[in-house]
Short mmCIF file of C-alpha atoms and ligand atoms in Angstrom, two decimals:
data_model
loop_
_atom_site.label_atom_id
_atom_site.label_comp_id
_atom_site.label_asym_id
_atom_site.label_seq_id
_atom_site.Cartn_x
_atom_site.Cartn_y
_atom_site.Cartn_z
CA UNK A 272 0.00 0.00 0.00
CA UNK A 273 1.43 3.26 -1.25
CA UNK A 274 -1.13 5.87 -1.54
CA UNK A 275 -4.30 6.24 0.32
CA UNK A 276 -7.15 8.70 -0.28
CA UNK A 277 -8.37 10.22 2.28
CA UNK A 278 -12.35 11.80 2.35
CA UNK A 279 -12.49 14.30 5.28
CA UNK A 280 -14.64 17.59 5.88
CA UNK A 281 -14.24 20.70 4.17
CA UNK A 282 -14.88 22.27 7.39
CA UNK A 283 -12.85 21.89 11.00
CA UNK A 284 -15.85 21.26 12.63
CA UNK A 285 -16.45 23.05 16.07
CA UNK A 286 -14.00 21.75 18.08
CA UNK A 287 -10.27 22.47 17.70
CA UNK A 288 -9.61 18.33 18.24
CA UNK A 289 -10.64 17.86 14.89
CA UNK A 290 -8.14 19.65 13.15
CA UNK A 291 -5.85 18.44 15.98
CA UNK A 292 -7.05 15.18 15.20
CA UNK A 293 -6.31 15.63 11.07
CA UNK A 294 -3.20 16.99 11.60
CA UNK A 295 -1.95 13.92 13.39
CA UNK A 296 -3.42 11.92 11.08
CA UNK A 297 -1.15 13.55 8.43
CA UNK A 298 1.66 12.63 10.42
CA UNK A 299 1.54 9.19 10.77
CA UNK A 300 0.20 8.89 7.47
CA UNK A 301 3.72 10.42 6.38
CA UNK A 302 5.99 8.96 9.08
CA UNK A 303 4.80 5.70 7.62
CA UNK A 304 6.22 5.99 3.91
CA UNK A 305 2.73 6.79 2.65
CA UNK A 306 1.50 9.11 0.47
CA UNK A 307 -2.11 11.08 -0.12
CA UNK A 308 -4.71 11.60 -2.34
CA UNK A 309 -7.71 13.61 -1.64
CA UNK A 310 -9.64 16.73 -2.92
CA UNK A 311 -6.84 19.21 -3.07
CA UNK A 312 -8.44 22.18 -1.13
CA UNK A 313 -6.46 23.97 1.62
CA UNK A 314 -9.82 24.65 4.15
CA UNK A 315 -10.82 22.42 6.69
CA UNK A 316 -9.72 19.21 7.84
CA UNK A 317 -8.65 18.57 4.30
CA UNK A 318 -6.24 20.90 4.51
CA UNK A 319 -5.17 20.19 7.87
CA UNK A 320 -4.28 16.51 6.77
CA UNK A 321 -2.60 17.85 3.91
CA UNK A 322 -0.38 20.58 5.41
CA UNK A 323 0.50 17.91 7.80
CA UNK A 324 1.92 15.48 5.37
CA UNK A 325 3.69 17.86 3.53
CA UNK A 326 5.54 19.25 6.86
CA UNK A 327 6.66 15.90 7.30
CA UNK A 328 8.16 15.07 4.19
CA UNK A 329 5.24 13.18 2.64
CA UNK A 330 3.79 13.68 -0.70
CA UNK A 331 0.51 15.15 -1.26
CA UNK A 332 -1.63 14.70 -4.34
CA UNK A 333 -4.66 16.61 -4.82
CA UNK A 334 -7.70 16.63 -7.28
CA UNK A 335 -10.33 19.12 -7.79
CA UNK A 336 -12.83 20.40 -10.12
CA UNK A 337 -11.96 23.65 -12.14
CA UNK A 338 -15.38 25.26 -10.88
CA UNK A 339 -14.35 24.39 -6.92
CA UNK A 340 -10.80 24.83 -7.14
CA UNK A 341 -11.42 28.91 -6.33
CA UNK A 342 -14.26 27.94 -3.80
CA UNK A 343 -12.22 25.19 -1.67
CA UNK A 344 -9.44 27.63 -2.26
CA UNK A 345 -7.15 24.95 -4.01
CA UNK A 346 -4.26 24.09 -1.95
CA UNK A 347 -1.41 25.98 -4.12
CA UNK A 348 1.81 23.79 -2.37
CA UNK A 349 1.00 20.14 -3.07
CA UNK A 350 3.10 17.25 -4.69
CA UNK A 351 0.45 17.36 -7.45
CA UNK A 352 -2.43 19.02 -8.04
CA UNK A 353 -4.84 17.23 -11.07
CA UNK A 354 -7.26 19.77 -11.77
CA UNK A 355 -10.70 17.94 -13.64
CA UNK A 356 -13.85 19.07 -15.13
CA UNK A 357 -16.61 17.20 -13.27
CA UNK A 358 -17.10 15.74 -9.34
CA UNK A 359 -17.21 12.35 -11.00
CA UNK A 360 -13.80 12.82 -12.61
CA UNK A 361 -12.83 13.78 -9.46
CA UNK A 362 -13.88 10.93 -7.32
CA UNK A 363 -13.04 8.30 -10.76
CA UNK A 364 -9.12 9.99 -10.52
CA UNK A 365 -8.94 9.86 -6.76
CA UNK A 366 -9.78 6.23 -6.97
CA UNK A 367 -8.04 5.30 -9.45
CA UNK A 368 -4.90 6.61 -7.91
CA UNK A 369 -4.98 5.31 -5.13
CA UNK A 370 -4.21 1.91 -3.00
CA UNK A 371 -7.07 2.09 -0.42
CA UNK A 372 -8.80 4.63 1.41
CA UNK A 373 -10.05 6.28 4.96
CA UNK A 374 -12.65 8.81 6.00
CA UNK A 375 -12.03 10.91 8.71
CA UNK A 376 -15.04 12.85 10.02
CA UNK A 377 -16.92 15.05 7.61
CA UNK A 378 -19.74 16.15 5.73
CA UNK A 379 -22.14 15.30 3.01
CA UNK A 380 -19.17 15.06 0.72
CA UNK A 381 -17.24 12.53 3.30
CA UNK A 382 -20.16 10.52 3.25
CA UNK A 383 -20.76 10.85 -0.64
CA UNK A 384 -17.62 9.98 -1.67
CA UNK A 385 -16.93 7.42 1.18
CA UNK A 386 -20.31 5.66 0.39
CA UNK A 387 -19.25 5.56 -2.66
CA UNK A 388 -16.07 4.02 -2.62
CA UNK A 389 -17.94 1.31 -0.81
CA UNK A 390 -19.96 0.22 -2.95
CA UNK A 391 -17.33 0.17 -6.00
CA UNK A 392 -16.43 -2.43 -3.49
CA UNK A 393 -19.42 -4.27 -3.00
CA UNK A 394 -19.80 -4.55 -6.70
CA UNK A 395 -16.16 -6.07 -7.05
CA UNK A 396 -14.71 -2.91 -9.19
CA UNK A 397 -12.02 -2.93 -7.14
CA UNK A 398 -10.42 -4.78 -4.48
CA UNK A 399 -8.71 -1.69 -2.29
CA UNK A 400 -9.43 -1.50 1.41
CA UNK A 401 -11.41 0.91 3.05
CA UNK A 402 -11.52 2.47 6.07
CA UNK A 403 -12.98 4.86 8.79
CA UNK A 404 -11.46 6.77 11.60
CA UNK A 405 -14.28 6.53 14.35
CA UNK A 406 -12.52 9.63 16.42
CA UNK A 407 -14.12 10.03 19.77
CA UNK A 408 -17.01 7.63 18.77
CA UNK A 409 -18.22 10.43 16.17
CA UNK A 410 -19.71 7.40 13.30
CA UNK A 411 -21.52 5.78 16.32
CA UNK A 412 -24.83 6.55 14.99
CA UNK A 413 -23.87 6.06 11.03
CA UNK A 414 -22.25 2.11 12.48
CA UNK A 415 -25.59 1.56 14.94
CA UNK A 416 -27.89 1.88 11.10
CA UNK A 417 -25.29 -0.09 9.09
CA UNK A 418 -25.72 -2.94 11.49
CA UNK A 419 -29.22 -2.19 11.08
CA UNK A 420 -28.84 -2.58 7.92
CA UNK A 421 -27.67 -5.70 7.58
CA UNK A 422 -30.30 -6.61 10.37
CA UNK A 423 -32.75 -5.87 8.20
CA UNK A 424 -31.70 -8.11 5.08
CA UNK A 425 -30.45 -5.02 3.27
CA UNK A 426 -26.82 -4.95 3.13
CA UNK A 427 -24.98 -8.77 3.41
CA UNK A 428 -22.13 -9.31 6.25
CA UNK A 429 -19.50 -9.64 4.32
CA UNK A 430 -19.84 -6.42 2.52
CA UNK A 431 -20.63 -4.68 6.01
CA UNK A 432 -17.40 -5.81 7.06
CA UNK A 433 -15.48 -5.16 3.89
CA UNK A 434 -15.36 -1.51 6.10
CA UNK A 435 -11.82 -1.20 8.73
CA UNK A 436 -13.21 0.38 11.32
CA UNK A 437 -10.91 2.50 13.57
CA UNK A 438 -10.21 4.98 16.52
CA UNK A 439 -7.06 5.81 15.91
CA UNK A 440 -5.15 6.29 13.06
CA UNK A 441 -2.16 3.26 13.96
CA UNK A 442 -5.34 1.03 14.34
CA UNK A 443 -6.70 2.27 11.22
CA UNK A 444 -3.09 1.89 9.26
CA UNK A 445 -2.83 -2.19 10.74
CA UNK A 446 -5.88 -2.50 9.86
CA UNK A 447 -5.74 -1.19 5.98
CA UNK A 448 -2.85 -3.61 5.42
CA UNK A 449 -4.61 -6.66 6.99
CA UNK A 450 -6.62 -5.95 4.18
CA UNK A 451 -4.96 -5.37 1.35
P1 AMP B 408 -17.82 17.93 3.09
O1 AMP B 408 -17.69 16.62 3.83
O2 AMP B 408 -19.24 18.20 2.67
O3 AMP B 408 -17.17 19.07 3.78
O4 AMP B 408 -17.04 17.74 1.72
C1 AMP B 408 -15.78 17.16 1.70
C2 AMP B 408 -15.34 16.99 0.29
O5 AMP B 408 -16.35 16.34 -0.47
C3 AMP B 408 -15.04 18.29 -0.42
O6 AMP B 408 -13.86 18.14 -1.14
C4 AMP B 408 -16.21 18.46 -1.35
O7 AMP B 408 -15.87 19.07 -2.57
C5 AMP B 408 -16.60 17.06 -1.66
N1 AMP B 408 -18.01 16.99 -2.02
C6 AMP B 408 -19.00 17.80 -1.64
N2 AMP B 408 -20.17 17.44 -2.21
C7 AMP B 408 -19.91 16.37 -2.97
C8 AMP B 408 -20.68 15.53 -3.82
N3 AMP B 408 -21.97 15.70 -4.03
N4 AMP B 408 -20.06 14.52 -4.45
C9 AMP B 408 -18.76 14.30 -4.25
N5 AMP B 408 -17.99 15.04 -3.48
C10 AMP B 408 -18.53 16.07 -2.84
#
């Protein structure tokens, strides 16, 4: 595993241990010969993730939509920056390029494209693991209705658990290359 694209929010959220959170996240993700893909912006925990790698040497690969690069303010000091013409170029590049992914906590986006990914999974398009960093218990709710899910006769087990599960981001790396 090489690269891994990361889906986080746009925004910090409300408390500073998000970004405190990201910004580790970036670390390790670095300190552990790893690179990142994700949407390229410099706002939020986004950027906080990427400014993180970059301070510690990593590389940083970003992809963004022409008509969001000036509205996520387009990170202007990554590795790479692929700028596209649609969101589904976007999340089709990002995928493409990387070796498996992680969702930190976020918005509708997060949940777009890390719903997403998931079900490329499901459908056997691809084989990359996938993962989500449960920080302070903050997917609790989302995990509760995907068990429900499954409950119900609506998603199958093994595709529930095709999902790494994490809350930390050493748990989350181990787990990612049990996977692979
Ligand atoms: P958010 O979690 O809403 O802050 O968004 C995080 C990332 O998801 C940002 O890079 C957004 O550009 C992206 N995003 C927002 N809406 C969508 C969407 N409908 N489809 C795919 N990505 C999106």
């Amino acid at each position: 595993m090489k690269r891994i694209c990361l889906f986080c929010g746009s925004s910090p959220g409300v408390r500073p241990a998000y970004l405190d959170f990201a910004r580790d996240f970036g670390t390790d993700l670095a300190s552990r010969g790893l690179d990142l893909v994700y949407g390229g912006g410099r706002i939020g925990l986004m950027g906080a993730v990427a400014d993180a790698v970059l301070a510690a040497g990593g590389k940083v690969i970003g992809v963004i939509p022409r008509s969001l690069a000036d509205r996520e303010v387009a990170h202007a000091g990554l590795t790479e920056l692929h700028l596209v013409d649609t969101m589904h170029e976007r999340k089709a590049l990002m995928a493409d390029l990387a070796d498996g992914f992680a969702a930190l906590p976020g918005g509708l986006g997060t949940l777009d494209e890390w719903f997403e990914i998931w079900t490329w999974a499901q459908l056997g398009y691809h084989q990359k693991p996938i993962g989500l960093l449960n920080f302070e218990g903050f997917f609790d709710p989302l995990l509760t209705f995907l068990d429900r899910l499954v409950a119900e006769g609506f998603v199958r087990p093994e595709h529930r658990a095709l999902a790494v599960v994490a809350p930390d981001s050493p748990t989350l790396f181990e787990g990612l290359l049990a996977a692979c």
